[in-house]
Amino acid sequence: MHVKSDTQVLVSRVIPVEPFDLVIFGGTGDLAQRKILPALYRRFRAGQIPQGARVIGAARAVMDHVGWCQFVSDALDEYLGQDEQEARAGFLAMLEYVTLDALGDEGWADLAGRLGAGRVRAFYFSVAPRLFAPLAERLHRFGMATAECRLVVEKPFGRDLASARSLNHDLAQHFDEGQIYRIDHYLGKETVQNLMAIRFGNMLFEPLWNSQYVDHIQITVAETVGVEGRGEYYDRAGAMRDMVQNHLMQLLCLIAMEPPAKFEPDAVRDEKLKVIRALDPVLAKDVVRGQYRAAGARPSYTEHVGNAGSDTESFVALRARISNWRWAGTPFYLRTGKRLQARASEIAVVFKETPHSIFGPEAGRHRNVLSIRLQPNEGIDLGVTIKEPGPGGMRLVDVPLDMTFAQALGADGHAVADAYERLIMDVIRGNQTLFMRGDEVEAAWAWTDPIIAQWEQAEHRVEEYDTGSAGPEGAHALIARDGRAWREIRA
Ligand code: BG6
């Protein structure tokens, strides 16, 4: 399945957009530096951001135009490396900056005066959730909430159902659902979208995509990083709120949903919502939580967050079940954690064994596994069983049919765009397919809340695990109980 010939090299296309105004609230923050600004610059370099578009930083910091350009330039140096000054100058020429008080009135009239009439205006809320409502209210009060206006809202979108509902309610005071783009950056990852192409663009898989043929599905998002500088936020969230409620559940939805009639925002989101609503409640015995231990000079989780008695999980594994016709009887095992042995995210669809082996017991039992690698090394491989080459009887081996996207896209291909590049341009183009709808987020919290509540009520301690391991012992026991095993976490 290696794609080799020139004619088969896949080329990324640039879809043109009209000039727009993008305002980044929290323009001097960490996410703007690490993700938003580099993503915009890469789209600019790809020729997708037209002359006349503007990127307006808005934050509390007092800064002039020159200071903002320097700030952005430093961020690009740090996260993308230095490149030709000429291209850089073109991008910096699009920048403007407004000092603004999210909780007061300072700066708002200035911002309103800068926006162009009749063009798309996107407001990126790259700030703490407590500022979402005040920002939305001021956009409305200062006359900026026009029909062309779009809000981009970062996670966390609430910390439970009640807070997510209240955020949805606050935004709905001034904006329609069609104007709200709730980001889950996993939906912008190349392979995640490819999941839909593989399922609904091929005849090969869909007939087998159900509990009759699929033994179980594993979703793993493993990281090697710890909580780094985000201890304060993370210790109040934990892996369940930080990763499972959003990223892993989105993956689960895409892998389990029914085919939408069209690849259109609400058609896709309706199907995802049905999956979440069909999820059974998770029993306490089907969830394992873990916290990483110290390793040499590397601090333990509790040292990292500066809270010796912390009961927050940096790892979670669980067994989920979807009660519908397609999936009744097929378990979905989900796990995610920090400080694990490799940075590796994958979805593995493990098919059932053949009903009968004509090759006798010596040939062993074999299963096809379709593995969808999100990162690193984005790609897909399908494990198939073949005869071991050579004489000596019929011995069977499992070999991968490997399609690594970097190969298919060509060596020089600016192969896989960062999720933020795609998502920001989708906002500008007005395409909500890869964004979460309000009812979807609420349904995800409605499923997650009781799991977290069980931990708070019952004796459900976190288990420690070694840095660099595959997680706590309990996670292995969880799946071994069903006579199965986790796949190796391998980059
Ligand atoms: C974020 C989480 O949403 O996703 C982080 O808050 C996590 O804790 C990150 O590290 C992982 O994203 P990625 O793209 O590196 O897999």
Coordinates of C-alpha atoms and ligand atoms in Angstrom, one line a residue:
M1 CA 0.0 0.0 0.0
H2 CA 3.0 2.3 -0.1
V3 CA 2.2 5.1 -2.5
K4 CA 5.3 5.6 -4.7
S5 CA 4.7 6.8 -8.2
D6 CA 4.7 10.6 -8.9
T7 CA 1.2 10.5 -10.2
Q8 CA 0.0 9.2 -6.9
V9 CA 1.6 11.8 -4.7
L10 CA -1.2 13.7 -2.9
V11 CA -0.9 17.4 -3.1
S12 CA -2.6 19.7 -0.6
R13 CA -4.8 22.4 -2.1
V14 CA -5.3 25.9 -0.8
I15 CA -8.9 27.0 -0.8
P16 CA -9.0 30.8 -1.2
V17 CA -10.8 33.0 1.3
E18 CA -11.8 36.7 1.2
P19 CA -10.0 39.2 3.4
F20 CA -11.1 38.9 7.0
D21 CA -10.4 40.3 10.5
L22 CA -9.3 37.9 13.2
V23 CA -9.2 39.2 16.7
I24 CA -7.3 37.1 19.2
F25 CA -8.4 37.8 22.8
G26 CA -5.5 36.6 24.9
G27 CA -3.2 37.5 22.0
T28 CA -0.2 37.6 24.3
G29 CA -1.0 34.3 26.0
D30 CA 0.6 30.9 25.8
L31 CA -1.8 29.3 23.2
A32 CA -1.5 32.3 20.9
Q33 CA 2.3 32.0 20.9
R34 CA 2.5 28.2 20.6
K35 CA -0.4 27.5 18.3
I36 CA -2.5 30.3 16.9
L37 CA 0.1 32.7 15.6
P38 CA 2.4 29.9 14.1
A39 CA -0.7 28.4 12.4
L40 CA -1.7 31.7 10.9
Y41 CA 1.8 32.2 9.7
R42 CA 1.9 28.8 8.0
R43 CA -1.3 29.5 6.3
F44 CA 0.0 32.8 5.2
R45 CA 3.1 31.1 3.8
A46 CA 0.9 28.6 2.0
G47 CA -0.8 31.5 0.2
Q48 CA -4.2 31.1 1.9
I49 CA -4.4 34.4 3.8
P50 CA -5.1 37.1 1.3
Q51 CA -3.9 40.7 1.1
G52 CA -6.0 42.9 3.3
A53 CA -6.7 40.3 6.0
R54 CA -5.9 41.5 9.5
V55 CA -4.8 39.7 12.7
I56 CA -5.6 41.9 15.7
G57 CA -4.1 41.0 19.0
A58 CA -6.2 42.1 22.0
A59 CA -5.0 41.7 25.6
R60 CA -4.5 43.5 28.8
A61 CA -0.8 44.1 28.3
V62 CA 0.0 47.7 27.2
M63 CA 1.9 47.4 24.0
D64 CA 2.3 49.4 20.8
H65 CA 2.3 48.1 17.2
V66 CA 6.1 47.6 17.2
G67 CA 6.0 45.7 20.5
W68 CA 3.3 43.4 19.2
C69 CA 5.2 42.7 16.0
Q70 CA 8.3 41.9 18.0
F71 CA 6.2 39.6 20.3
V72 CA 4.8 37.7 17.3
S73 CA 8.1 37.5 15.6
D74 CA 9.7 36.0 18.7
A75 CA 6.9 33.5 18.9
L76 CA 7.4 32.4 15.3
D77 CA 11.2 32.1 15.9
E78 CA 10.6 29.9 18.9
Y79 CA 7.9 27.7 17.5
L80 CA 8.7 27.6 13.8
G81 CA 12.3 28.7 13.5
Q82 CA 13.6 31.6 11.6
D83 CA 12.9 31.9 7.9
E84 CA 13.1 34.4 5.1
Q85 CA 12.7 37.9 6.4
E86 CA 10.7 39.0 3.4
A87 CA 7.9 36.5 4.0
R88 CA 8.0 37.4 7.7
A89 CA 7.6 41.1 6.9
G90 CA 4.4 40.4 4.8
F91 CA 2.8 38.6 7.7
L92 CA 3.8 41.3 10.3
A93 CA 2.2 43.9 8.0
M94 CA -1.2 42.3 8.7
L95 CA -0.9 42.7 12.5
E96 CA -2.6 45.2 14.7
Y97 CA -2.9 45.4 18.5
V98 CA -5.4 46.8 21.0
T99 CA -4.9 47.1 24.7
L100 CA -8.2 46.0 26.2
D101 CA -9.9 45.2 29.5
A102 CA -12.1 42.1 29.2
L103 CA -13.9 43.1 32.4
G104 CA -14.1 46.8 31.9
D105 CA -14.8 49.2 29.0
E106 CA -11.2 50.3 28.1
G107 CA -10.2 49.5 24.5
W108 CA -13.5 48.3 23.2
A109 CA -14.5 51.4 21.2
D110 CA -11.0 51.4 19.7
L111 CA -11.4 47.7 18.7
A112 CA -14.9 48.3 17.2
G113 CA -13.5 51.3 15.2
R114 CA -10.8 49.1 13.6
L115 CA -13.0 46.3 12.2
G116 CA -13.9 46.4 8.5
A117 CA -17.5 46.4 7.4
G118 CA -19.1 43.5 5.5
R119 CA -16.2 41.1 5.9
V120 CA -15.9 38.0 8.1
R121 CA -14.8 38.9 11.6
A122 CA -13.7 36.1 13.9
F123 CA -13.1 36.6 17.6
Y124 CA -10.9 34.0 19.1
F125 CA -11.5 33.5 22.8
S126 CA -8.1 32.3 23.9
V127 CA -8.7 33.2 27.5
A128 CA -10.0 31.6 30.7
P129 CA -13.6 30.5 30.5
R130 CA -14.7 33.0 33.2
L131 CA -14.1 35.7 30.6
F132 CA -16.2 34.1 27.8
A133 CA -19.5 35.7 29.0
P134 CA -18.0 39.2 29.6
L135 CA -16.3 39.2 26.2
A136 CA -19.5 38.1 24.4
E137 CA -21.5 40.8 26.2
R138 CA -19.1 43.5 25.3
L139 CA -18.9 42.4 21.6
H140 CA -22.6 42.9 21.6
R141 CA -22.7 46.1 23.5
F142 CA -20.0 47.8 21.4
G143 CA -21.8 46.9 18.2
M144 CA -19.4 44.2 16.9
A145 CA -21.8 41.2 17.0
T146 CA -22.9 41.5 13.4
A147 CA -24.1 38.6 11.1
E148 CA -20.5 38.1 9.8
C149 CA -19.2 37.6 13.3
R150 CA -17.9 34.2 14.5
L151 CA -16.7 33.2 18.0
V152 CA -14.0 30.7 18.4
V153 CA -14.1 29.2 21.9
E154 CA -11.2 27.2 23.4
K155 CA -11.5 24.4 25.8
P156 CA -12.1 23.7 28.7
F157 CA -15.7 24.3 27.9
G158 CA -16.9 24.1 31.5
R159 CA -15.9 21.6 34.1
D160 CA -19.2 19.8 34.4
L161 CA -22.6 19.8 32.9
A162 CA -23.9 22.7 34.9
S163 CA -21.0 25.0 34.0
A164 CA -21.1 24.0 30.3
R165 CA -24.8 24.8 30.2
S166 CA -24.3 28.1 31.8
L167 CA -21.5 29.0 29.3
N168 CA -23.8 27.9 26.4
H169 CA -26.6 30.0 27.8
D170 CA -24.3 33.1 28.2
L171 CA -23.1 32.9 24.6
A172 CA -26.6 32.3 23.3
Q173 CA -27.6 35.6 24.8
H174 CA -25.9 37.4 21.9
F175 CA -24.9 34.8 19.3
D176 CA -26.6 32.1 17.3
E177 CA -25.3 28.5 17.5
G178 CA -24.2 28.9 13.9
Q179 CA -21.7 31.6 15.0
I180 CA -20.1 29.6 17.8
Y181 CA -17.0 27.4 17.0
R182 CA -16.1 25.3 20.0
I183 CA -12.6 24.0 19.4
D184 CA -11.5 20.5 20.0
H185 CA -8.1 20.5 18.3
Y186 CA -8.2 16.7 17.9
L187 CA -10.9 17.1 15.3
G188 CA -8.4 19.2 13.2
K189 CA -5.8 16.4 13.1
E190 CA -5.3 14.9 9.7
T191 CA -5.8 11.3 10.7
V192 CA -8.9 12.1 12.6
Q193 CA -10.6 13.4 9.5
N194 CA -9.2 10.5 7.6
L195 CA -11.1 8.3 9.9
M196 CA -14.3 9.5 8.2
A197 CA -12.7 9.1 4.7
I198 CA -11.7 5.6 5.5
R199 CA -15.0 4.6 6.9
F200 CA -17.3 6.3 4.5
G201 CA -15.2 6.5 1.3
N202 CA -14.5 2.8 1.1
M203 CA -16.7 -0.2 0.6
L204 CA -14.1 -2.4 2.3
F205 CA -14.6 -1.6 6.0
E206 CA -18.1 -0.5 6.7
P207 CA -19.8 -3.9 6.2
L208 CA -17.5 -5.3 9.0
W209 CA -17.8 -2.2 11.2
N210 CA -20.1 -3.7 13.9
S211 CA -20.2 -6.0 16.9
Q212 CA -20.6 -9.1 14.6
Y213 CA -17.1 -8.7 13.3
V214 CA -15.3 -6.3 15.7
D215 CA -14.1 -7.9 18.9
H216 CA -13.2 -4.6 20.6
I217 CA -11.8 -1.2 20.0
Q218 CA -8.9 0.5 21.8
I219 CA -8.3 4.2 21.9
T220 CA -5.0 5.3 23.3
V221 CA -3.7 8.9 23.7
A222 CA -0.3 8.5 25.4
E223 CA 2.0 11.4 26.2
T224 CA 5.5 11.6 27.6
V225 CA 5.1 15.2 28.9
G226 CA 4.0 15.8 32.5
V227 CA 1.8 18.6 33.6
E228 CA 4.6 21.0 33.0
G229 CA 3.7 24.6 33.9
R230 CA -0.1 24.0 34.0
G231 CA -0.2 22.4 37.4
E232 CA -2.8 24.7 38.8
Y233 CA -5.3 24.2 36.1
Y234 CA -4.5 20.5 35.7
D235 CA -4.9 19.6 39.3
R236 CA -8.4 20.9 39.3
A237 CA -9.2 19.1 36.0
G238 CA -7.4 15.7 35.8
A239 CA -7.1 13.5 32.8
M240 CA -10.9 12.8 32.7
R241 CA -11.8 16.4 32.2
D242 CA -8.7 17.4 30.3
M243 CA -8.6 14.6 27.7
V244 CA -11.4 12.1 28.0
Q245 CA -14.5 14.3 28.1
N246 CA -13.4 16.0 24.9
H247 CA -10.6 14.5 22.8
L248 CA -11.1 10.8 23.5
M249 CA -14.9 11.1 23.3
Q250 CA -14.6 12.8 19.9
L251 CA -12.5 10.0 18.6
L252 CA -15.0 7.5 20.0
C253 CA -17.9 9.3 18.3
L254 CA -16.1 9.3 14.9
I255 CA -15.2 5.6 15.1
A256 CA -18.7 4.5 16.3
M257 CA -21.1 6.8 14.6
E258 CA -23.6 5.9 11.8
P259 CA -22.8 7.2 8.3
P260 CA -24.3 10.7 8.1
A261 CA -26.3 11.3 4.9
K262 CA -24.0 14.2 4.0
F263 CA -20.6 15.5 5.1
E264 CA -22.2 18.6 6.5
P265 CA -21.9 20.1 9.9
D266 CA -25.2 19.2 11.5
A267 CA -25.5 15.9 9.7
V268 CA -22.1 14.8 11.2
R269 CA -22.8 16.3 14.6
D270 CA -26.2 14.7 14.9
E271 CA -24.6 11.3 14.4
K272 CA -21.9 12.0 17.0
L273 CA -24.5 13.1 19.5
K274 CA -26.4 9.9 19.1
V275 CA -23.3 7.9 20.0
I276 CA -22.8 9.9 23.2
R277 CA -26.4 9.4 24.1
A278 CA -26.1 5.7 23.5
L279 CA -23.2 5.3 25.9
D280 CA -24.0 3.2 29.0
P281 CA -23.1 4.7 32.4
V282 CA -19.6 3.5 33.4
L283 CA -19.4 1.5 36.6
A284 CA -16.6 2.3 39.2
K285 CA -15.1 -1.1 38.6
D286 CA -14.6 -0.2 34.9
V287 CA -12.4 2.8 35.5
V288 CA -8.8 3.0 36.7
R289 CA -7.0 6.2 37.6
G290 CA -3.3 6.8 38.0
Q291 CA -0.7 9.3 39.0
Y292 CA 2.9 9.3 37.8
R293 CA 5.8 8.7 40.3
A294 CA 9.0 10.6 40.4
A295 CA 11.9 9.4 38.2
G296 CA 15.4 10.5 39.1
A297 CA 15.3 14.3 38.9
R298 CA 11.9 14.3 37.4
P299 CA 9.2 15.2 39.9
S300 CA 6.2 13.1 40.7
Y301 CA 2.7 14.3 39.8
T302 CA 2.0 15.6 43.3
E303 CA 5.4 17.5 43.3
H304 CA 4.7 18.9 39.9
V305 CA 1.4 20.4 40.9
G306 CA 2.6 21.3 44.4
N307 CA -0.2 19.5 46.2
A308 CA 1.1 16.6 48.3
G309 CA -2.4 15.2 49.0
S310 CA -3.7 15.5 45.5
D311 CA -6.1 12.8 44.4
T312 CA -6.2 14.1 40.7
E313 CA -5.5 11.6 38.0
S314 CA -2.8 12.0 35.3
F315 CA -3.9 8.7 33.8
V316 CA -7.3 7.2 33.2
A317 CA -8.4 3.9 31.6
L318 CA -11.9 2.8 31.2
R319 CA -14.2 0.4 29.5
A320 CA -17.2 1.9 27.7
R321 CA -20.2 0.3 26.1
I322 CA -22.5 1.7 23.4
S323 CA -26.0 0.4 23.6
N324 CA -27.2 0.4 20.1
W325 CA -27.7 -2.2 17.3
R326 CA -24.3 -1.7 15.8
W327 CA -22.2 -1.9 18.9
A328 CA -24.1 -3.9 21.6
G329 CA -21.5 -6.4 22.9
T330 CA -18.3 -4.7 21.6
P331 CA -16.3 -3.0 24.4
F332 CA -14.4 0.2 23.8
Y333 CA -11.3 0.6 25.9
L334 CA -10.1 4.1 26.3
R335 CA -6.8 5.2 28.0
T336 CA -4.8 8.4 28.2
G337 CA -2.0 9.5 30.5
K338 CA 1.0 11.7 30.9
R339 CA 4.6 10.6 31.5
L340 CA 4.0 7.3 29.7
Q341 CA 6.6 5.4 27.7
A342 CA 6.0 7.1 24.4
R343 CA 4.1 9.8 22.7
A344 CA 1.7 7.7 20.7
S345 CA -1.9 8.0 19.9
E346 CA -3.8 5.4 18.1
I347 CA -7.2 3.9 17.5
A348 CA -7.1 0.1 17.0
V349 CA -10.1 -1.8 15.7
V350 CA -9.5 -5.4 16.6
F351 CA -11.5 -7.8 14.5
K352 CA -12.7 -11.2 15.7
E353 CA -10.9 -14.4 14.8
T354 CA -12.1 -16.4 11.9
P355 CA -14.9 -18.7 13.0
H356 CA -12.9 -21.8 12.2
S357 CA -9.2 -22.4 11.3
I358 CA -8.7 -24.7 8.4
F359 CA -4.9 -24.7 9.2
G360 CA -5.1 -26.6 12.4
P361 CA -4.0 -25.6 15.9
E362 CA -0.3 -25.2 15.0
A363 CA -1.2 -22.3 12.8
G364 CA -2.3 -20.3 15.9
R365 CA -5.2 -17.9 16.1
H366 CA -5.0 -14.6 14.3
R367 CA -6.9 -11.4 14.2
N368 CA -6.9 -8.5 11.8
V369 CA -6.2 -5.2 13.4
L370 CA -6.9 -1.9 11.7
S371 CA -4.7 0.7 13.4
I372 CA -5.2 4.4 12.9
R373 CA -2.2 6.3 14.1
L374 CA -2.9 9.9 15.1
Q375 CA 0.6 10.8 16.1
P376 CA 3.5 10.7 15.6
N377 CA 3.9 9.2 12.1
E378 CA 0.3 9.7 11.0
G379 CA -1.0 6.8 9.1
I380 CA -3.0 3.7 9.0
D381 CA -2.0 0.1 9.0
L382 CA -4.0 -3.0 8.6
G383 CA -2.7 -6.2 10.1
V384 CA -3.4 -9.2 7.8
T385 CA -2.5 -12.8 8.2
I386 CA -0.5 -14.4 5.4
K387 CA 1.6 -17.6 4.9
E388 CA 5.1 -17.3 6.2
P389 CA 7.2 -17.4 3.1
G390 CA 9.4 -20.4 2.3
P391 CA 9.0 -24.2 2.5
G392 CA 8.1 -26.0 5.7
G393 CA 4.4 -26.2 5.8
M394 CA 1.6 -23.8 6.3
R395 CA 2.8 -21.4 9.0
L396 CA 0.9 -18.1 9.4
V397 CA 2.2 -14.7 10.3
D398 CA 0.6 -11.3 10.8
V399 CA 2.1 -8.5 8.6
P400 CA 1.1 -4.9 8.4
L401 CA -0.2 -3.3 5.2
D402 CA 1.2 0.1 6.0
M403 CA 0.2 3.5 4.7
T404 CA 2.1 6.2 6.4
F405 CA 0.8 9.6 5.2
A406 CA 4.2 11.3 5.1
Q407 CA 5.2 8.8 2.4
A408 CA 2.0 9.3 0.5
L409 CA 2.3 13.0 0.6
G410 CA 5.8 13.1 -0.8
A411 CA 9.1 13.9 0.8
D412 CA 8.9 17.6 0.2
G413 CA 5.2 17.8 0.9
H414 CA 4.3 20.2 3.7
A415 CA 2.8 16.9 4.7
V416 CA 0.5 17.2 7.6
A417 CA -0.9 20.6 8.5
D418 CA -1.2 21.4 12.2
A419 CA -4.7 21.0 13.5
Y420 CA -4.9 24.7 14.3
E421 CA -4.2 25.7 10.7
R422 CA -7.1 23.8 9.4
L423 CA -9.5 24.8 12.2
I424 CA -8.8 28.5 12.0
M425 CA -9.3 28.5 8.3
D426 CA -12.5 26.5 8.7
V427 CA -13.8 29.3 10.9
I428 CA -13.0 31.9 8.3
R429 CA -14.7 29.7 5.6
G430 CA -17.7 29.3 7.9
N431 CA -17.5 25.5 8.1
Q432 CA -18.6 24.1 11.5
T433 CA -18.2 20.4 10.7
L434 CA -15.1 20.0 12.9
F435 CA -16.4 22.0 15.8
M436 CA -18.5 20.8 18.7
R437 CA -22.1 21.9 19.0
G438 CA -23.4 23.0 22.3
D439 CA -25.7 20.0 22.8
E440 CA -22.8 17.7 22.0
V441 CA -20.6 19.2 24.7
E442 CA -23.4 19.0 27.2
A443 CA -24.1 15.4 26.4
A444 CA -20.4 14.6 26.9
W445 CA -20.4 16.2 30.3
A446 CA -23.6 14.3 31.2
W447 CA -21.8 11.0 30.6
T448 CA -18.6 12.1 32.3
D449 CA -20.1 13.8 35.4
P450 CA -21.3 10.6 37.1
I451 CA -18.0 8.9 36.6
I452 CA -16.2 11.7 38.4
A453 CA -18.9 11.8 41.0
Q454 CA -18.3 8.2 41.9
W455 CA -14.7 9.0 42.6
E456 CA -15.7 11.7 45.0
Q457 CA -18.2 9.6 46.8
A458 CA -16.7 6.2 47.0
E459 CA -13.3 5.0 48.0
H460 CA -11.7 5.1 44.5
R461 CA -8.1 6.1 45.1
V462 CA -5.6 6.8 42.3
E463 CA -2.9 4.3 41.7
E464 CA 0.7 5.3 41.2
Y465 CA 2.6 4.3 38.1
D466 CA 6.2 4.6 37.0
T467 CA 7.2 7.4 34.7
G468 CA 8.0 5.8 31.3
S469 CA 5.6 2.9 31.8
A470 CA 2.4 2.0 30.2
G471 CA 0.3 3.2 33.2
P472 CA -0.8 1.6 36.5
E473 CA -1.2 -2.1 37.0
G474 CA -4.9 -1.7 37.4
A475 CA -5.2 -0.6 33.8
H476 CA -3.8 -3.9 32.7
A477 CA -6.0 -5.8 35.0
L478 CA -9.1 -3.9 33.7
I479 CA -8.6 -5.3 30.2
A480 CA -7.1 -8.7 31.2
R481 CA -10.3 -9.4 33.1
D482 CA -12.0 -9.6 29.7
G483 CA -9.3 -11.9 28.3
R484 CA -7.7 -9.1 26.3
A485 CA -4.6 -7.0 26.4
W486 CA -3.7 -3.4 25.6
R487 CA -1.6 -2.8 22.5
E488 CA 1.9 -1.7 23.1
I489 CA 2.5 2.0 23.4
R490 CA 5.0 2.6 20.7
A491 CA 6.0 5.8 18.8
Ligands
BG6_1 C1 -4.7 19.5 25.4 C2 -4.6 19.1 26.9 O1 -6.1 19.7 25.1 O2 -4.2 18.4 24.6 C3 -3.2 18.8 27.2 O3 -5.1 20.1 27.7 C4 -2.6 17.8 26.3 O4 -3.0 18.3 28.6 C5 -2.8 18.2 24.8 O5 -1.2 17.7 26.5 C6 -2.4 17.1 23.9 O6 -2.5 17.5 22.6 P1 -1.6 16.9 21.4 O7 -2.1 17.6 20.2 O8 -0.2 17.2 21.8 O9 -1.9 15.4 21.4

